[in-house]
Coordinates of C-alpha atoms and ligand atoms in Angstrom, one line a residue:
M1 CA 127.5 73.9 232.7
K2 CA 126.1 72.0 230.0
T3 CA 126.3 68.4 231.1
A4 CA 124.6 67.2 234.8
F5 CA 126.8 67.3 237.2
N6 CA 127.5 63.6 238.3
T7 CA 128.8 63.2 241.4
L8 CA 131.2 59.9 241.7
N9 CA 133.1 60.7 237.9
N10 CA 136.1 58.7 237.2
R11 CA 135.8 57.0 240.8
R12 CA 136.4 53.8 241.4
V13 CA 134.2 52.1 243.8
L14 CA 135.1 48.2 245.1
L15 CA 131.3 47.8 246.6
G16 CA 131.8 44.5 249.3
V17 CA 128.2 42.9 250.1
T18 CA 128.2 41.1 253.2
G19 CA 126.0 38.0 254.8
G20 CA 122.5 40.0 256.1
I21 CA 119.4 40.5 254.7
A22 CA 120.0 43.7 253.6
A23 CA 122.1 42.5 250.8
Y24 CA 119.5 42.6 248.1
K25 CA 119.7 46.7 248.5
S26 CA 123.5 46.6 247.0
A27 CA 122.0 45.5 244.1
E28 CA 120.3 49.0 243.4
L29 CA 122.9 50.9 245.9
T30 CA 125.4 49.2 242.4
R31 CA 123.3 50.9 240.5
R32 CA 122.9 54.4 241.8
L33 CA 127.2 54.3 242.1
Q34 CA 126.7 54.1 238.0
D35 CA 124.3 56.8 237.8
Q36 CA 126.5 59.4 239.4
G37 CA 129.5 57.9 237.4
A38 CA 131.5 55.6 239.7
D39 CA 133.0 52.2 238.0
V40 CA 131.9 49.5 240.2
R41 CA 133.6 46.8 241.3
I42 CA 132.1 43.5 243.2
V43 CA 133.0 41.7 245.9
M44 CA 131.2 39.0 247.9
T45 CA 131.3 36.9 251.1
R46 CA 130.5 33.5 250.9
S47 CA 127.1 34.2 253.4
A48 CA 126.3 37.4 251.0
T49 CA 126.0 34.7 248.6
E50 CA 123.1 33.5 250.3
F51 CA 120.5 36.3 250.1
I52 CA 121.5 37.7 246.4
T53 CA 122.8 35.8 243.9
P54 CA 126.7 36.2 242.1
L55 CA 125.3 36.4 239.0
T56 CA 122.8 39.4 239.5
M57 CA 125.7 41.7 240.7
Q58 CA 127.4 40.4 238.2
A59 CA 124.8 41.9 235.3
L60 CA 124.8 45.5 237.3
S61 CA 127.9 46.1 237.4
R62 CA 129.1 44.4 233.7
H63 CA 132.3 42.5 235.9
P64 CA 132.7 39.6 237.3
V65 CA 131.9 39.3 240.9
H66 CA 135.1 38.3 243.2
L67 CA 134.5 35.5 246.2
D68 CA 137.5 33.7 246.9
L69 CA 140.6 34.8 247.8
L70 CA 142.4 32.5 246.1
N71 CA 140.1 31.6 242.7
P72 CA 142.4 30.5 240.4
D73 CA 140.3 32.3 237.4
T74 CA 139.7 35.5 238.7
E75 CA 143.0 35.3 241.5
S76 CA 144.7 36.0 237.6
V77 CA 142.6 38.9 236.2
M78 CA 142.5 40.7 239.6
G79 CA 143.9 39.3 242.4
H80 CA 143.3 41.2 246.0
I81 CA 146.2 43.0 245.9
E82 CA 144.8 44.5 242.1
L83 CA 141.6 45.0 243.5
A84 CA 142.7 47.1 246.3
R85 CA 145.0 49.0 244.3
W86 CA 142.0 49.7 242.2
A87 CA 140.3 50.6 243.4
D88 CA 139.8 54.4 245.0
L89 CA 137.3 53.9 248.0
I90 CA 136.1 50.4 249.3
L91 CA 132.7 50.1 250.9
I92 CA 131.4 47.7 252.3
A93 CA 127.1 47.7 252.2
P94 CA 125.9 46.1 254.3
A95 CA 128.0 45.3 257.2
S96 CA 127.4 42.6 258.9
A97 CA 128.4 42.3 262.3
N98 CA 130.3 39.3 261.8
F99 CA 132.3 41.2 258.6
L100 CA 132.9 44.2 262.0
A101 CA 134.2 41.5 264.0
R102 CA 136.3 39.7 261.9
F103 CA 137.7 43.4 260.2
A104 CA 138.2 44.9 263.4
S105 CA 140.4 42.0 264.8
G106 CA 142.5 41.9 261.6
H107 CA 141.6 38.9 260.1
G108 CA 143.1 38.2 255.8
D109 CA 140.7 34.5 256.2
D110 CA 138.1 35.6 253.1
L111 CA 138.8 37.9 250.4
L112 CA 136.9 41.2 251.8
T113 CA 138.9 41.1 255.1
T114 CA 142.3 40.6 252.6
V115 CA 141.2 43.1 250.0
C116 CA 140.8 45.6 253.3
L117 CA 143.2 45.0 254.9
A118 CA 145.9 45.2 251.7
A119 CA 143.9 48.7 250.9
E120 CA 145.5 52.0 251.2
C121 CA 142.2 53.8 250.1
P122 CA 139.6 54.8 251.8
V123 CA 137.3 52.3 253.6
A124 CA 133.7 53.0 254.7
I125 CA 131.6 51.0 256.0
A126 CA 127.1 51.3 256.2
P127 CA 126.2 48.4 258.6
A128 CA 123.4 46.9 258.7
M129 CA 122.0 44.0 261.3
N130 CA 119.5 44.0 264.1
Q131 CA 119.2 46.5 266.5
A132 CA 120.3 44.3 268.9
M133 CA 123.2 43.0 268.0
W134 CA 123.7 46.9 266.6
S135 CA 123.7 48.1 270.7
K136 CA 125.5 44.5 272.0
P137 CA 129.0 45.5 273.5
A138 CA 131.3 43.9 270.6
T139 CA 129.3 45.4 268.2
Q140 CA 129.9 48.9 269.8
D141 CA 133.6 48.7 270.3
N142 CA 134.6 46.5 266.8
Q143 CA 132.3 50.2 265.0
S144 CA 134.6 52.6 267.3
I145 CA 137.4 50.3 266.6
L146 CA 137.7 50.9 263.5
V147 CA 136.4 54.7 263.2
H148 CA 139.0 54.9 265.5
R149 CA 141.7 53.5 263.1
G150 CA 139.8 55.5 260.3
V151 CA 137.2 53.4 258.6
H152 CA 134.8 56.1 257.7
L153 CA 131.1 54.9 259.5
L154 CA 128.0 56.1 257.1
G155 CA 125.1 55.1 259.0
P156 CA 122.9 53.2 260.5
D157 CA 119.5 54.4 260.2
S158 CA 116.7 54.0 262.6
G159 CA 113.3 52.0 262.4
L160 CA 111.8 49.9 261.1
Q161 CA 113.5 46.6 260.5
A162 CA 113.3 43.7 258.2
C163 CA 112.6 41.4 261.6
G164 CA 109.9 43.3 263.0
E165 CA 111.8 45.1 265.2
I166 CA 112.3 49.0 265.2
G167 CA 115.6 50.6 266.8
A168 CA 119.2 51.4 265.1
G169 CA 121.0 49.2 262.5
R170 CA 118.7 49.8 259.1
L171 CA 120.6 50.3 256.6
L172 CA 120.9 53.7 255.7
D173 CA 118.7 54.6 252.8
I174 CA 120.1 54.6 249.1
D175 CA 119.7 58.6 248.7
P176 CA 121.9 59.7 251.8
L177 CA 124.2 56.9 251.5
I178 CA 125.2 57.7 247.8
E179 CA 125.6 60.9 249.2
R180 CA 127.8 60.2 251.9
V181 CA 129.6 58.3 249.8
S182 CA 130.3 61.3 247.1
A183 CA 131.7 63.5 250.5
L184 CA 134.4 61.4 250.7
F185 CA 136.2 62.4 247.6
D186 CA 137.3 65.7 247.2
T187 CA 134.8 67.5 244.6
G188 CA 137.8 67.7 241.0
K189 CA 138.1 70.8 240.2
L190 CA 136.2 69.6 236.7
Q191 CA 134.2 67.3 238.8
G192 CA 130.9 66.1 235.6
R193 CA 132.7 68.7 233.2
T194 CA 133.3 67.2 229.6
V195 CA 136.3 68.0 228.2
L196 CA 137.2 68.0 224.4
I197 CA 141.3 67.4 223.2
T198 CA 142.6 67.0 220.3
A199 CA 146.0 66.2 220.4
G200 CA 148.9 64.2 217.9
P201 CA 149.7 65.4 214.6
T202 CA 148.0 64.7 211.9
R203 CA 148.9 62.9 208.4
E204 CA 147.8 63.3 205.3
A205 CA 147.8 61.1 202.5
I206 CA 149.6 62.3 198.7
D207 CA 149.4 58.5 198.3
P208 CA 149.0 55.1 199.2
V209 CA 152.3 54.4 200.6
R210 CA 153.3 59.0 201.4
F211 CA 151.6 61.2 203.8
I212 CA 152.6 65.2 205.3
S213 CA 152.5 65.2 209.2
N214 CA 154.8 67.3 211.7
H215 CA 156.8 65.8 214.9
S216 CA 154.1 66.4 217.4
S217 CA 154.4 63.1 219.8
G218 CA 150.8 63.9 220.9
K219 CA 153.0 63.9 224.9
Q220 CA 151.4 67.7 226.3
G221 CA 147.6 66.6 224.6
Y222 CA 147.5 62.7 226.6
A223 CA 149.5 64.3 230.1
L224 CA 146.8 66.9 229.7
A225 CA 143.8 64.6 229.0
A226 CA 145.4 62.5 232.6
A227 CA 145.0 66.0 234.3
A228 CA 141.6 66.6 233.4
A229 CA 140.0 62.7 233.9
D230 CA 142.0 63.0 237.4
A231 CA 140.7 66.4 238.2
G232 CA 137.1 64.6 238.0
A233 CA 136.8 65.4 234.2
N234 CA 134.4 63.5 231.4
V235 CA 137.4 63.5 229.0
I236 CA 136.9 63.0 225.1
L237 CA 140.1 62.1 223.7
V238 CA 140.7 62.9 219.5
S239 CA 144.1 61.9 218.8
G240 CA 146.1 61.3 215.6
P241 CA 148.7 59.1 215.5
T242 CA 150.9 58.4 218.6
N243 CA 152.6 55.5 220.3
L244 CA 151.4 56.6 223.5
S245 CA 148.6 54.3 225.1
P246 CA 145.6 56.1 225.9
P247 CA 145.1 57.5 229.6
E248 CA 142.9 55.2 232.0
R249 CA 139.4 57.0 232.5
V250 CA 139.3 58.9 229.1
E251 CA 137.1 57.9 225.6
H252 CA 139.9 57.7 223.3
V253 CA 138.8 58.1 219.3
P254 CA 141.8 57.6 217.4
V255 CA 142.0 59.4 213.2
I256 CA 144.5 59.7 211.4
S257 CA 144.1 62.6 208.8
A258 CA 142.6 66.7 209.2
M259 CA 139.3 66.0 208.3
Q260 CA 139.0 63.1 210.5
M261 CA 139.7 65.6 213.3
H262 CA 137.8 68.2 212.4
E263 CA 134.6 65.6 211.8
A264 CA 135.1 64.0 215.0
V265 CA 135.0 66.9 216.9
Q266 CA 131.9 68.7 214.8
A267 CA 130.1 65.6 216.0
R268 CA 131.0 65.9 220.1
V269 CA 131.7 69.4 220.7
G270 CA 127.5 70.7 221.1
D271 CA 127.8 69.2 224.9
V272 CA 131.6 70.3 226.1
D273 CA 132.0 72.2 228.7
V274 CA 135.4 72.5 227.2
F275 CA 138.3 72.2 224.4
I276 CA 141.6 72.6 224.5
G277 CA 143.3 71.9 220.6
V278 CA 146.7 70.7 221.1
A279 CA 147.2 68.5 218.5
A280 CA 149.1 70.0 215.6
V281 CA 146.6 69.7 212.8
A282 CA 148.0 69.7 209.4
D283 CA 147.1 73.7 207.6
Y284 CA 146.7 72.4 204.0
R285 CA 147.0 68.0 202.3
P286 CA 147.3 67.2 199.1
T287 CA 144.1 68.2 196.8
L288 CA 144.3 65.6 195.5
T289 CA 145.7 61.6 197.5
Q290 CA 146.7 59.0 194.1
S291 CA 145.2 56.3 194.4
Q292 CA 148.2 54.1 192.9
K293 CA 151.3 55.3 194.6
I294 CA 152.5 57.8 192.9
K295 CA 155.8 56.4 190.0
K296 CA 159.3 58.0 190.3
A297 CA 159.3 60.3 186.6
T298 CA 161.2 58.1 184.2
H299 CA 162.5 60.8 182.0
G300 CA 164.3 64.0 182.4
K301 CA 161.7 65.9 185.0
S302 CA 164.2 66.3 188.3
T303 CA 160.7 68.1 189.5
L304 CA 157.3 67.0 191.0
T305 CA 154.2 69.3 192.1
L306 CA 152.1 68.9 194.6
E307 CA 149.3 71.0 194.7
L308 CA 147.9 71.9 198.6
V309 CA 144.7 72.9 199.8
E310 CA 143.3 74.2 202.9
N311 CA 142.4 72.1 206.3
P312 CA 139.4 73.8 208.5
D313 CA 140.5 75.2 211.4
I314 CA 139.4 73.0 214.0
I315 CA 139.5 74.8 216.6
A316 CA 139.0 78.2 214.9
E317 CA 135.4 76.7 213.9
V318 CA 135.0 75.7 217.6
A319 CA 135.1 79.0 218.7
A320 CA 133.0 80.7 216.5
R321 CA 130.0 78.5 218.1
K322 CA 126.9 80.1 219.0
N323 CA 127.6 78.4 222.7
K324 CA 131.0 77.7 222.8
P325 CA 133.2 76.0 225.3
F326 CA 136.1 77.6 227.1
T327 CA 138.0 77.7 224.0
V328 CA 142.3 76.9 224.7
G329 CA 144.5 77.1 221.8
F330 CA 148.2 75.9 221.6
A331 CA 151.0 78.1 219.8
A332 CA 154.1 76.3 218.7
E333 CA 156.3 79.3 217.5
T334 CA 160.1 79.6 216.8
E335 CA 159.8 82.9 217.3
Q336 CA 157.8 86.7 218.3
L337 CA 156.7 84.4 221.3
E338 CA 154.0 86.7 222.7
T339 CA 153.1 88.2 219.6
F340 CA 152.2 85.6 217.2
A341 CA 150.6 83.6 219.9
R342 CA 148.3 87.1 221.3
K343 CA 147.2 87.7 217.5
K344 CA 146.1 83.6 217.2
L345 CA 144.1 84.4 220.3
A346 CA 142.4 87.1 218.8
Q347 CA 141.8 85.8 215.2
K348 CA 140.1 82.7 216.9
N349 CA 138.3 84.1 219.1
L350 CA 140.2 81.9 221.5
D351 CA 139.6 82.1 225.6
M352 CA 142.9 81.1 225.9
I353 CA 145.8 80.3 224.7
V354 CA 149.0 78.3 225.5
A355 CA 152.4 79.1 223.6
N356 CA 155.5 77.4 223.4
N357 CA 158.7 78.0 222.0
V358 CA 159.7 74.8 219.8
S359 CA 163.1 76.4 218.3
N360 CA 164.6 75.3 222.1
T361 CA 164.5 71.5 221.2
D362 CA 165.2 70.6 225.1
I363 CA 161.3 71.6 225.1
G364 CA 158.0 71.2 223.3
F365 CA 157.4 68.1 220.4
N366 CA 159.3 65.7 221.5
S367 CA 160.2 65.9 225.1
D368 CA 158.9 65.3 228.5
Q369 CA 159.5 68.9 228.8
N370 CA 157.3 72.1 228.6
A371 CA 157.7 75.5 229.2
I372 CA 154.8 78.0 228.4
T373 CA 153.0 80.8 228.8
V374 CA 149.7 81.2 229.0
Y375 CA 147.8 84.1 226.6
E376 CA 144.7 84.7 227.9
Q377 CA 142.7 88.1 227.4
D378 CA 143.8 90.8 230.2
D379 CA 146.0 88.0 231.8
S380 CA 149.4 85.7 231.4
L381 CA 151.0 83.6 233.1
D382 CA 154.6 81.9 232.8
L383 CA 155.4 78.2 234.0
P384 CA 159.1 77.5 233.7
M385 CA 160.8 74.5 232.7
M386 CA 158.9 71.2 233.7
S387 CA 157.2 68.2 233.2
K388 CA 154.1 68.2 230.3
R389 CA 151.8 66.4 233.4
A390 CA 152.8 69.0 236.2
L391 CA 152.0 71.9 233.4
S392 CA 149.2 70.4 232.8
E393 CA 147.8 69.9 236.0
K394 CA 148.4 73.5 236.1
L395 CA 146.7 74.2 233.4
I396 CA 144.0 72.6 234.7
D397 CA 143.6 74.3 237.5
R398 CA 143.9 77.7 235.1
I399 CA 141.2 76.6 233.2
A400 CA 138.7 75.3 235.9
E401 CA 139.2 78.5 237.9
H402 CA 137.6 81.0 234.4
L403 CA 135.1 77.7 234.4
R404 CA 134.1 78.7 238.2
A405 CA 134.1 82.2 237.6
K406 CA 132.0 82.2 234.6
P407 CA 128.3 83.3 235.3
Ligands
C5P1 O1 147.2 79.1 213.5 P1 148.5 77.5 214.1 O2 148.5 76.2 213.4 O3 149.3 78.1 215.2 O4 147.0 77.2 215.3 C1 147.5 76.2 216.5 C2 146.3 76.2 217.7 O5 145.2 76.1 216.4 C3 146.2 74.8 218.2 O6 145.6 74.9 218.9 C4 145.8 73.8 217.2 O7 145.2 72.9 217.7 C5 144.4 74.6 216.5 N1 144.4 74.5 215.3 C6 143.1 74.2 214.7 N2 143.4 73.4 213.4 C7 143.8 73.2 212.6 C8 144.9 74.1 212.6 C9 145.5 74.4 214.2 O8 142.9 72.8 215.0 N3 143.6 73.9 210.9

């Protein structure tokens, strides 16, 4: 694997900070969650702001800090329901005795308790308080109610406390805390891998107003990018012009022509684990792009000849690299599917080729559905008609199996 393994890649963590001396540690925690690839947003209780300033947390998280339940400014940007929906995990660290009591009794009178009530994602609490407060029956009952309701309890640790006493109640150290948070997520099949995908058509300019292109909609490539991101990968999507919005959590690199796509891929492919060429790259471009609009001939001539020159084969160049990524091509064919697909697999030195029959207009280019056959050197797999998104998940599974099998 060429990239560092980030255990929280693409994960959205809503960090709730409550009032206690350990609140200062939430600054470091934010950083370390980000180092692992997480996108972190912060909710602070009013008493937390007595211990650490919202400005510090805002600067570190690079997002406005959410403080109030009904704040017209932040509510309009992201209200409590949106915040709860946004999060893949809500982590309260440090969680004070007061917060545990209010959460356990179902309060919804400040932003943090309300977000926790509205949450459908997992919630984890990392308590931090004086040892006597932690051991009190009331606090113990509260934490056990929460654990019974499915809240994940991370810590607390034992040892010397800020108040000078020794006992259980310390916030878990940052390293084990990050480990426990990472363990709460299913490790995505492509967690920490980098996947470069080309998608859509390319446009080859004839003159300032005309171009040569094709019917590719980009739907299959975008669906694959979304599925790879869901599987935990860093995804770079180099895309020709489409009408689609790039999926969330994907780095989108818009290009127009095959030459631009070629350049964008060359600049990024050195560090990737997987390359998937879904783009319908134009095989040829006009040798010369006219700088002025070509005028219709005024007398006699009823033909116009355009000279074309071959574009670089982007995927073949990727597959010819010394340290080539796992390389997957697409073959849109109208006849002899297996023969042509296998020929491309061999000629372009691909690890896998996905063949689809574009003579059937219900599937392929502009459709939301597709039916494909995957060919590998010694194997093949038929995937019957299904949505491009469902197909993408199956393809990502297959690619992940190959990566796992690689030494
Ligand atoms: O040879 P053909 O164009 O049918 O091959 C299709 C595969 O090759 C697709 O994966 C496509 O993205 C890729 N390709 C490419 N650069 C080209 C032409 C095709 O990467 N110039």
